[in-house]
Coordinates of C-alpha atoms in Angstrom, one line a residue:
X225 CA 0.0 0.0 0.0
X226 CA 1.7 3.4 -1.0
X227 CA 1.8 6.5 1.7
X228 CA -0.6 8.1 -0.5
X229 CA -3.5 5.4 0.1
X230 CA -2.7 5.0 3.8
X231 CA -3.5 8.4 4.3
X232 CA -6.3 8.2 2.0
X233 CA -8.1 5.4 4.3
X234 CA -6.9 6.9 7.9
X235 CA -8.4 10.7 7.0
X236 CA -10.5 11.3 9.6
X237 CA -13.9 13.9 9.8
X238 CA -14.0 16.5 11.7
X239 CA -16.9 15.7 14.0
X240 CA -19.1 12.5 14.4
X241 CA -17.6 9.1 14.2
X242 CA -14.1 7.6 14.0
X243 CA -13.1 5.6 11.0
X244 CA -12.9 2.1 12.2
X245 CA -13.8 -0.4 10.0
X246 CA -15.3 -3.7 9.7
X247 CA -13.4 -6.6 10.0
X248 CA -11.1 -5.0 11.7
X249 CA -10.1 -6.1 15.4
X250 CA -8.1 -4.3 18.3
X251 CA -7.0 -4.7 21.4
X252 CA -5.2 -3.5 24.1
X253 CA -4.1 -5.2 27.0
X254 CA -4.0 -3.9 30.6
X255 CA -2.8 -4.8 34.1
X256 CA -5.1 -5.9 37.1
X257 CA -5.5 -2.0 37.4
X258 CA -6.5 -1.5 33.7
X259 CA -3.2 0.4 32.9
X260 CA -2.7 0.4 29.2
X261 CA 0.7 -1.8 28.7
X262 CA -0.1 -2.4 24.9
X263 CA -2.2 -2.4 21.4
X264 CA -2.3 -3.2 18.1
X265 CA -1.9 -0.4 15.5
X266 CA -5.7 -0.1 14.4
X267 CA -6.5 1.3 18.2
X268 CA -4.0 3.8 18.5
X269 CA -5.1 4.8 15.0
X270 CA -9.4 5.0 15.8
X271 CA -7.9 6.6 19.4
X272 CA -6.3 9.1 17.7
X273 CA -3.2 9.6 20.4
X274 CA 0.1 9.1 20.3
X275 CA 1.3 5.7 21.5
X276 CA 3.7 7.8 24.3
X277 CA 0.1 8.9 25.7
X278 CA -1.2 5.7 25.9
X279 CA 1.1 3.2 27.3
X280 CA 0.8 3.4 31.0
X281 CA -2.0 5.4 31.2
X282 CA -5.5 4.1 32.4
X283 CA -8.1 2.5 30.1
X284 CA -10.7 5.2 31.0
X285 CA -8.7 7.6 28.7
X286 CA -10.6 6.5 25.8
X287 CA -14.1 6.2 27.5
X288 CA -16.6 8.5 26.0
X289 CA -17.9 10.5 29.1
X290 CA -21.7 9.5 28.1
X291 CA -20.7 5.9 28.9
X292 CA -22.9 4.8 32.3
X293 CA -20.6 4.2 35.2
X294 CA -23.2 1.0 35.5
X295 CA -21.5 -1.0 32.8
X296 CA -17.9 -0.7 33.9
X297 CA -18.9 -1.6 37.6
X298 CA -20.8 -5.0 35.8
X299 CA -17.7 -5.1 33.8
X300 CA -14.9 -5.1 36.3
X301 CA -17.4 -7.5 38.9
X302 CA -17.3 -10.1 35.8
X303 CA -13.5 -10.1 35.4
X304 CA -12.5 -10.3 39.3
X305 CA -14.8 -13.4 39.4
X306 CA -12.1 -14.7 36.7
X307 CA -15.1 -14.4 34.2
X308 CA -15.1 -14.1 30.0
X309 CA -17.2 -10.7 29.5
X310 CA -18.3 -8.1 26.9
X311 CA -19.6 -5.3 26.7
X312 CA -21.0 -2.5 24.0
X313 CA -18.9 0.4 24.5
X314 CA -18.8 4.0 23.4
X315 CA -15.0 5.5 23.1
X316 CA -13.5 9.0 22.6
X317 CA -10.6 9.5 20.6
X318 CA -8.1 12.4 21.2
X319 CA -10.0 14.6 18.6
X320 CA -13.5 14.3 20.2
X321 CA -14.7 11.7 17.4
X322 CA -16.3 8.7 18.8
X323 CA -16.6 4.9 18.1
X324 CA -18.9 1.9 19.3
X325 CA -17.4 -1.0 19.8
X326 CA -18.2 -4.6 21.2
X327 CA -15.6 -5.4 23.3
X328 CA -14.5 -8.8 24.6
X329 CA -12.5 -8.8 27.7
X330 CA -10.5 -12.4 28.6
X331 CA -8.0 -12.5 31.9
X332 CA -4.6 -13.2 30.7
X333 CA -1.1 -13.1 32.3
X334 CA -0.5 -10.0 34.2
X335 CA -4.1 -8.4 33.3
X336 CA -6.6 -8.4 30.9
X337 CA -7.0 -8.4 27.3
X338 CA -9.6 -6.5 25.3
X339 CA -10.6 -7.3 21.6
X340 CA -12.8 -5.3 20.1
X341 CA -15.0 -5.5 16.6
X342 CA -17.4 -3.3 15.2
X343 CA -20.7 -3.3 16.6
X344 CA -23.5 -4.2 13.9
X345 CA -26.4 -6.5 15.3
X346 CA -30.0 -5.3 16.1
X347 CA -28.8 -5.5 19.3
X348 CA -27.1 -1.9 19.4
X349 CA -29.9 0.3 19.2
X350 CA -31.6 -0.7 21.9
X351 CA -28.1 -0.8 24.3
X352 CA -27.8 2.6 23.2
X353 CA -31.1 3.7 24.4
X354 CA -30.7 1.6 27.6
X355 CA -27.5 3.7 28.0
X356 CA -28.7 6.9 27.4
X357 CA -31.3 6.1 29.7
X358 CA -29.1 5.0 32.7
X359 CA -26.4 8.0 32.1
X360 CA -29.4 10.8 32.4
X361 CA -29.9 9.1 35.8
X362 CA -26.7 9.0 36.7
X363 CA -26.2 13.1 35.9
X364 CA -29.3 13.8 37.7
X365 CA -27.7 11.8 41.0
X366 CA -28.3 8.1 40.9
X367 CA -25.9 6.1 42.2
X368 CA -24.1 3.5 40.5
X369 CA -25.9 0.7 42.9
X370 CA -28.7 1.6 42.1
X371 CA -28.2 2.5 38.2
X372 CA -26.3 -0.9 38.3
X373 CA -29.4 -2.1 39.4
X374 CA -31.2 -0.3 36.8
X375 CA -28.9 -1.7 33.8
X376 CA -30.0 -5.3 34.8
X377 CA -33.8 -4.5 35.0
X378 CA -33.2 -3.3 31.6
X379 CA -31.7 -6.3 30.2
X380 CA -34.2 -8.2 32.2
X381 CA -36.9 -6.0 29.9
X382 CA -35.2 -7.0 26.6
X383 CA -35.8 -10.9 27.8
X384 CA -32.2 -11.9 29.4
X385 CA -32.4 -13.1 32.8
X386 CA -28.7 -12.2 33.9
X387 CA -25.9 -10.1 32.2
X388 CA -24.1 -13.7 31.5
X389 CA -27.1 -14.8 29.2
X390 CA -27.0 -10.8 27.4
X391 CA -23.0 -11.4 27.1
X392 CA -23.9 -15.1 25.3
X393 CA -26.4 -13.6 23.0
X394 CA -24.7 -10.2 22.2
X395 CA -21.6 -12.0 21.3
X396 CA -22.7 -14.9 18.9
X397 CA -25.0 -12.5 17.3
X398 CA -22.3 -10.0 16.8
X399 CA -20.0 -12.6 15.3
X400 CA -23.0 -13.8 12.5
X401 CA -24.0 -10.1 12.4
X402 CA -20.1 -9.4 11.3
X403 CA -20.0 -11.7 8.6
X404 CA -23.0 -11.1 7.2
X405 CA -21.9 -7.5 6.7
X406 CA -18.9 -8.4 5.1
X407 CA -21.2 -10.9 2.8
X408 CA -19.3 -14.1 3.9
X409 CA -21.2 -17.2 5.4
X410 CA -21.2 -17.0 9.5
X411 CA -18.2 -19.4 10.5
X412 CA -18.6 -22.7 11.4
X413 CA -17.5 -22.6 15.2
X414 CA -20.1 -19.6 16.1
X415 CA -23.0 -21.1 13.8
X416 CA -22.0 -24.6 15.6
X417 CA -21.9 -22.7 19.1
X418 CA -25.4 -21.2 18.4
X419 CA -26.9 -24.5 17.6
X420 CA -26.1 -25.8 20.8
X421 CA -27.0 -23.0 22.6
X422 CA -30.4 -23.6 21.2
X423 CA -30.2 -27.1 21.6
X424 CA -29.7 -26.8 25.5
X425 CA -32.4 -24.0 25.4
X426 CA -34.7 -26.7 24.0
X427 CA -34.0 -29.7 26.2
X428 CA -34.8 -27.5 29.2
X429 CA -37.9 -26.3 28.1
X430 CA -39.1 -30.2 27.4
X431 CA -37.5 -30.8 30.3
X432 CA -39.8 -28.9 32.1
X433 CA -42.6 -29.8 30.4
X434 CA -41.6 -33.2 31.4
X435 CA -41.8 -32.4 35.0
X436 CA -45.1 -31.2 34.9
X437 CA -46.7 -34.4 33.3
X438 CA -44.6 -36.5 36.1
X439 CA -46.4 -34.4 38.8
X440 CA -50.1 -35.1 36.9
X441 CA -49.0 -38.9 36.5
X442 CA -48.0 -39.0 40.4
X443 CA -51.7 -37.4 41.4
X444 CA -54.0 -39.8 39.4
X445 CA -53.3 -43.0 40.5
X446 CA -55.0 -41.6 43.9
X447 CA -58.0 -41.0 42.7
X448 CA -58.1 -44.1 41.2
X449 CA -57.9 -45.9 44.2
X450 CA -60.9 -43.9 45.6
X451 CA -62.7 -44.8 42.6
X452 CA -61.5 -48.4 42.7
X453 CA -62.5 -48.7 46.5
X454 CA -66.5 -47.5 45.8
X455 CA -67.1 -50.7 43.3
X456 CA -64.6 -53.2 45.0
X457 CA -63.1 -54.3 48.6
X458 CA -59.8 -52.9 49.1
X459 CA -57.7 -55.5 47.9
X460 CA -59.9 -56.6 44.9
X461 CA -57.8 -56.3 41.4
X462 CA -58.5 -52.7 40.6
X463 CA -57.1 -51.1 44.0
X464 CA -54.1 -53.3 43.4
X465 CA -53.0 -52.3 39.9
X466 CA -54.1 -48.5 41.4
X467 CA -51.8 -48.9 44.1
X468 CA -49.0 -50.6 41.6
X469 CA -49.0 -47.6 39.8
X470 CA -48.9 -45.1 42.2
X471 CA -45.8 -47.2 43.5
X472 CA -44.6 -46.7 40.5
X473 CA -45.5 -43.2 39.2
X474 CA -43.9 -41.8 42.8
X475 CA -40.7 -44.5 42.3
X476 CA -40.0 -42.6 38.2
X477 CA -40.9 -38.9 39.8
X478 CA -38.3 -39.7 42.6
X479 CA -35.3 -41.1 40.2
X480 CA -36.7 -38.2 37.7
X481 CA -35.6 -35.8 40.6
X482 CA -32.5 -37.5 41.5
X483 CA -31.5 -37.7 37.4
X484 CA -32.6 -34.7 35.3
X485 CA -33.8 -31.9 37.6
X486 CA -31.2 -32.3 40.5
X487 CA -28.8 -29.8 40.9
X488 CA -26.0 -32.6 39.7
X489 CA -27.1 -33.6 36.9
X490 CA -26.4 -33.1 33.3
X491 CA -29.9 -32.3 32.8
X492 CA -29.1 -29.0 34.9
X493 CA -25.5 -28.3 33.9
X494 CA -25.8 -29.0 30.0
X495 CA -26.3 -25.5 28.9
X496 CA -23.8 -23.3 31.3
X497 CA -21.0 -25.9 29.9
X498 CA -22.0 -24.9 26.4
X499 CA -22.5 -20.7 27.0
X500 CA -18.6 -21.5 28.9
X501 CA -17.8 -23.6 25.9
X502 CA -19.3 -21.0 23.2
X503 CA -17.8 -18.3 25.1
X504 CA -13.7 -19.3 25.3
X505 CA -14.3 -21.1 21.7
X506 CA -14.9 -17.3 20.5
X507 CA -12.0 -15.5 22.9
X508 CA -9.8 -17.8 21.0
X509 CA -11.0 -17.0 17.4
X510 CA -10.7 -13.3 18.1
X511 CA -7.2 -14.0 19.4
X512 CA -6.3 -15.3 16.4
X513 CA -7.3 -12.5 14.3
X514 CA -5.5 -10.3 16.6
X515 CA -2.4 -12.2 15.6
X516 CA -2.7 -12.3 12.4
X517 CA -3.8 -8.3 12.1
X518 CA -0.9 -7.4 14.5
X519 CA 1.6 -8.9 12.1
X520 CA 0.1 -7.5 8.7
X521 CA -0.2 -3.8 10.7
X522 CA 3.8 -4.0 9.9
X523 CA 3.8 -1.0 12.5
X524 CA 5.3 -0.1 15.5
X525 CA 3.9 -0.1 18.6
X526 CA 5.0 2.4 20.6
X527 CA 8.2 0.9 21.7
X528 CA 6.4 -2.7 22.7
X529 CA 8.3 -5.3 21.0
X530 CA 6.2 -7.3 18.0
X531 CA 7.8 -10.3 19.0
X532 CA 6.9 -11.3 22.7
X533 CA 3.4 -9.6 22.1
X534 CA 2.8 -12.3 19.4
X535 CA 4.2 -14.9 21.5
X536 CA 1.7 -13.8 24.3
X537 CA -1.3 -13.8 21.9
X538 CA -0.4 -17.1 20.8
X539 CA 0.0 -18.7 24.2
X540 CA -3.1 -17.3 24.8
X541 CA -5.3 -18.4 21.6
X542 CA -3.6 -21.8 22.2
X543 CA -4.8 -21.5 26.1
X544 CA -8.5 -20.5 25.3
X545 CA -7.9 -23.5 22.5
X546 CA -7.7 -25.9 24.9
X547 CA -10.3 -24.8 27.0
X548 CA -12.4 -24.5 23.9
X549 CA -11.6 -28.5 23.3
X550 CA -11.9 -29.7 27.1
X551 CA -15.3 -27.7 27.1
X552 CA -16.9 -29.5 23.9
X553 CA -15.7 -32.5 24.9
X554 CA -17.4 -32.3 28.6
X555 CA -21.0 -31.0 26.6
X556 CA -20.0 -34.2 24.2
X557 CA -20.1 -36.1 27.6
X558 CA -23.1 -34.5 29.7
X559 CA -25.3 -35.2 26.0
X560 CA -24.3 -38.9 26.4
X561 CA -25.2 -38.8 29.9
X562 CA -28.5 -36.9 28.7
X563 CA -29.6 -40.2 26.2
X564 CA -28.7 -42.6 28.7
X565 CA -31.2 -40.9 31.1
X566 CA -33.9 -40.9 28.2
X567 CA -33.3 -44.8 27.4
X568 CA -34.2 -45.5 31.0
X569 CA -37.2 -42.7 31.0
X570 CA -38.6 -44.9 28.1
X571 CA -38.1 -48.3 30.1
X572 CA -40.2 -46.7 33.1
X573 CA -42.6 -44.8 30.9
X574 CA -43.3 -48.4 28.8
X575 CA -43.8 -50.0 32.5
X576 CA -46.6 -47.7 33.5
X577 CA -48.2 -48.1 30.2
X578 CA -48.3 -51.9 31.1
X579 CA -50.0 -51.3 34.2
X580 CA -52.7 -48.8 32.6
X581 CA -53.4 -51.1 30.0
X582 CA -54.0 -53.7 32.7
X583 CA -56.4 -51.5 34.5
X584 CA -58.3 -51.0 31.5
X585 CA -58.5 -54.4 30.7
X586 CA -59.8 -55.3 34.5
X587 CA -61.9 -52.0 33.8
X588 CA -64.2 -53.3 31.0
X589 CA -64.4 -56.5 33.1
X590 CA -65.9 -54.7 35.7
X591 CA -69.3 -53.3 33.7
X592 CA -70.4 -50.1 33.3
X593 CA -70.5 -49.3 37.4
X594 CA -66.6 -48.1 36.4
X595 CA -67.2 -45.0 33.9
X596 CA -66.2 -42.6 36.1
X597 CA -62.7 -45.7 36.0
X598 CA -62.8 -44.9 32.0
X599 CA -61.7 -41.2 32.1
X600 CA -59.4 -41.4 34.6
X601 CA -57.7 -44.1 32.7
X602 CA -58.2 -41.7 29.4
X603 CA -56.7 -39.3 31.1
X604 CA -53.5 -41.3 32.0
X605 CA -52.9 -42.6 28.8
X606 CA -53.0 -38.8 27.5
X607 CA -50.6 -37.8 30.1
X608 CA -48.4 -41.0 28.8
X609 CA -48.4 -39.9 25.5
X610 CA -47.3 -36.7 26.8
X611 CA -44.3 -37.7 28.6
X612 CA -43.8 -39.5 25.7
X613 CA -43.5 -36.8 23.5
X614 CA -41.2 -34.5 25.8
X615 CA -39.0 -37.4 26.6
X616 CA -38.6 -37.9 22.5
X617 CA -37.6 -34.6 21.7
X618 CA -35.0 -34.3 24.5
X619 CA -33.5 -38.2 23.5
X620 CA -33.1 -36.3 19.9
X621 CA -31.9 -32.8 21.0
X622 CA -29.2 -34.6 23.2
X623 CA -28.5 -36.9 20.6
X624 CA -27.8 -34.1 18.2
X625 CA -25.8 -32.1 20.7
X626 CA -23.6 -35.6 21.5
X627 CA -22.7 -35.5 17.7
X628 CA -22.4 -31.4 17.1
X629 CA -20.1 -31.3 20.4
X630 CA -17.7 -34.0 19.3
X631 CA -17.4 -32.1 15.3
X632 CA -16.9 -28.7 17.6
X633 CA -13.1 -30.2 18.9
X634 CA -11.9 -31.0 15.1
X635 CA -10.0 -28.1 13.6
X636 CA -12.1 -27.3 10.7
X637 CA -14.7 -26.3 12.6
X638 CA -11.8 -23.1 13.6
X639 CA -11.3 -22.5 10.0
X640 CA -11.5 -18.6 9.4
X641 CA -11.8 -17.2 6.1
X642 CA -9.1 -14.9 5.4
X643 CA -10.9 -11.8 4.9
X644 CA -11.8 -12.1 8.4
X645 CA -8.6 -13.3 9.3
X646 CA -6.5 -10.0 8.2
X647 CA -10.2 -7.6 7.4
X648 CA -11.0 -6.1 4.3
X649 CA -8.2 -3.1 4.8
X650 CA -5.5 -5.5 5.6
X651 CA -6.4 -8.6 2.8
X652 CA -5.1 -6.9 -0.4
X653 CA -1.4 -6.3 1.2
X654 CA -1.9 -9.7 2.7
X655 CA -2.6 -11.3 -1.0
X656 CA 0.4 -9.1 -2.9
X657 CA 2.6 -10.7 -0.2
X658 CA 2.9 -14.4 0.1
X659 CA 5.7 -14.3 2.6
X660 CA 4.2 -12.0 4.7
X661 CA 0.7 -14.6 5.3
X662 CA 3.5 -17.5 5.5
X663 CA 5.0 -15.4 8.4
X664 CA 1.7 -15.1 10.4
X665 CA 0.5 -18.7 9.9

């Protein structure tokens, strides 16, 4: 690229928004006090400061003074709980321009590292308007408990129960959202992330709905004995199989409770090991377009040596690799656990069946003193069928999620295209210069 096109794409307006492109990625990495210790070219350029003003001073330089003190107090309580966060965040360069950015903030050695891309989901507009909203209250005196407070009611209002389960949804969104700007197809380890977010999301609800029919299933069998007891004595053949069940019924609800809804089980666990899973699978993409955008930058930075900052990137990508594998591979194992479960669901649900088909069959033998017998025994194999149904679609969700999470540990599913790889303003030098992709393979 010649010095007359560099300057060409870094002019800058005079008011409004920074030029910061997308595709592009930037960091910055901190201490454990968020003191600035070093960047990739593309943020001192959107920053607009020299890199002599930067190094060693605190992160907050850049923060646009409309940001709400809420976020950053979220923020920093994530990250000293050793957590993977984001955040949407507006910045203020040295010349008063601003720029949004999605930022993804990973603990690393020393510190903390923040990548950040360029916002463009359906997601940003109404963060901005939750912001606005929080920083008026702020200015007019609310406190930042309280206006922390405030922020989470308002995710809570856009349908996210925690700032975890925005942070999961902002980011895989953000990731599709990016390359469908840049008219690419969405990657294969964020589309396969998303499926199995969705797949968890699905065997919990059935899960639930599974629950409920075990509580019905555990209730009827009583008023089958009353019924039982008004047309026989109490041991005759239909107070039997009535109380057969009901031994039953109460013996599945009880392993039920001790197998899928406990706290322990995979049932309960599946879907925080795939949002930790989804979560250090894209920290370690985003590291790796770091890499690969540092080297192409060919720039210096400020008096930071190139060498050991790669090196530290890379033990890091590697590092949130591993994590990435360990954490597909336990979802791979919780989804086996999940079909087991189902298997013996269908052995205990087939047993119960037995016995209601018995009951009918005593039923008609009885005459037609039993009708009020008839619906309850209608009403059982309903429930049945139910059950049935729920217990289906988790055996095929899990099933599903078994074979996705064991494809998520293979490499190709961390293939990145190289126009996200290097961005659109990096790719053409990239392409003229063989060596220079060589060197950041």
């Amino acid at each position: 690229m010649s010095v007359e096109q560099e300057r060409r794409q870094e002019w800058r307006p005079e008011r409004g928004e920074a030029p910061f492109d997308l595709g592009e990625v930037f960091y910055s990495r901190t201490d454990e006090r968020g003191i600035i210790q070093s960047g990739n070219y593309v943020f001192q350029r959107v920053a607009h400061y020299e890199w002599d003003e930067l190094i060693g001073a605190p992160h907050k330089t850049v923060r646009h003074p409309e940001m709400p003190k809420a976020v950053f107090r979220v923020f920093w309580d994530e990250l000293k709980a050793g957590k993977v966060t984001a955040a949407y965040v507006n910045n203020r360069a040295k010349d008063g321009l601003h720029y949004w950015v999605f930022a993804i903030v990973a603990p690393c050695k020393g510190g903390y590292l923040s990548a950040r891309i360029k916002p463009t989901s359906e997601l940003l507009e109404p963060v901005k308007a939750l912001y606005q909203k929080l920083h008026k209250a702020e200015v007019q005196g609310s406190s930042v408990d309280d206006s922390t407070a405030a922020l989470l009611e308002g995710l809570r209002a856009m349908g996210f129960a925690d700032y975890d389960s925005f942070v999961l949804k902002a980011l895989g969104t953000e990731l599709v959202s990016e390359c469908r700007e840049l008219g690419i197809p969405p990657t294969a380890n964020v589309t396969g992330a998303t499926e199995l977010v969705d797949l968890a999301k699905q065997i919990v609800e059935a899960t639930r709905e599974l629950s409920g029919e075990f509580s019905y299933l555990e209730g009827i069998p009583r008023n089958l004995q009353i019924k039982a007891a008004r047309v026989e004595r109490t041991d005759g053949p239909l107070s039997v199989l009535a109380r057969n069940y009901e031994g039953m019924s109460i013996d599945m609800s009880e392993w039920f409770e001790a197998h899928v809804v406990g706290e322990n089980t995979s049932f309960s666990s599946i879907r925080g090991t795939i949002e930790r899973a989804m979560l250090v699978g894209s920290v370690a993409t985003i590291l790796a377009r770091c890499d690969k955008q540092l080297l192409a930058e060919r720039r210096g930075l400020g008096g930071v040596d190139i060498m050991p900052e790669r090196a530290m990137l890379s033990e890091l990508q590697a590092s949130y690799k591993a994590k990435s594998r360990e954490a597909f591979a336990q979802v791979a194992s919780e989804a086996g656990r999940i079909v087991a479960s189902c298997r013996d669901m269908k052995r205990m649900l087939l047993g119960l069946d037995t016995l209601r088909v018995a009951f009918k069959i005593e039923d008609s033998r009885s005459g037609e003193a039993n009708a009020g017998i008839g619906d309850i025994i209608a009403q059982l194999a309903a429930a049945q069928e139910r059950a049935n149904t729920h217990r289906n679609t988790i055996l095929e969700r899990s099933e599903r999620m078994a074979e996705l999470a064991a494809e998520m540990q293979g490499p190709e599913r961390s293939h990145l295209p190289d126009l996200l790889l290097y961005g659109p303003r990096m790719l053409p030098a990239v392409e003229k210069s063989p060596a220079l992709k060589k060197s950041a393979a």
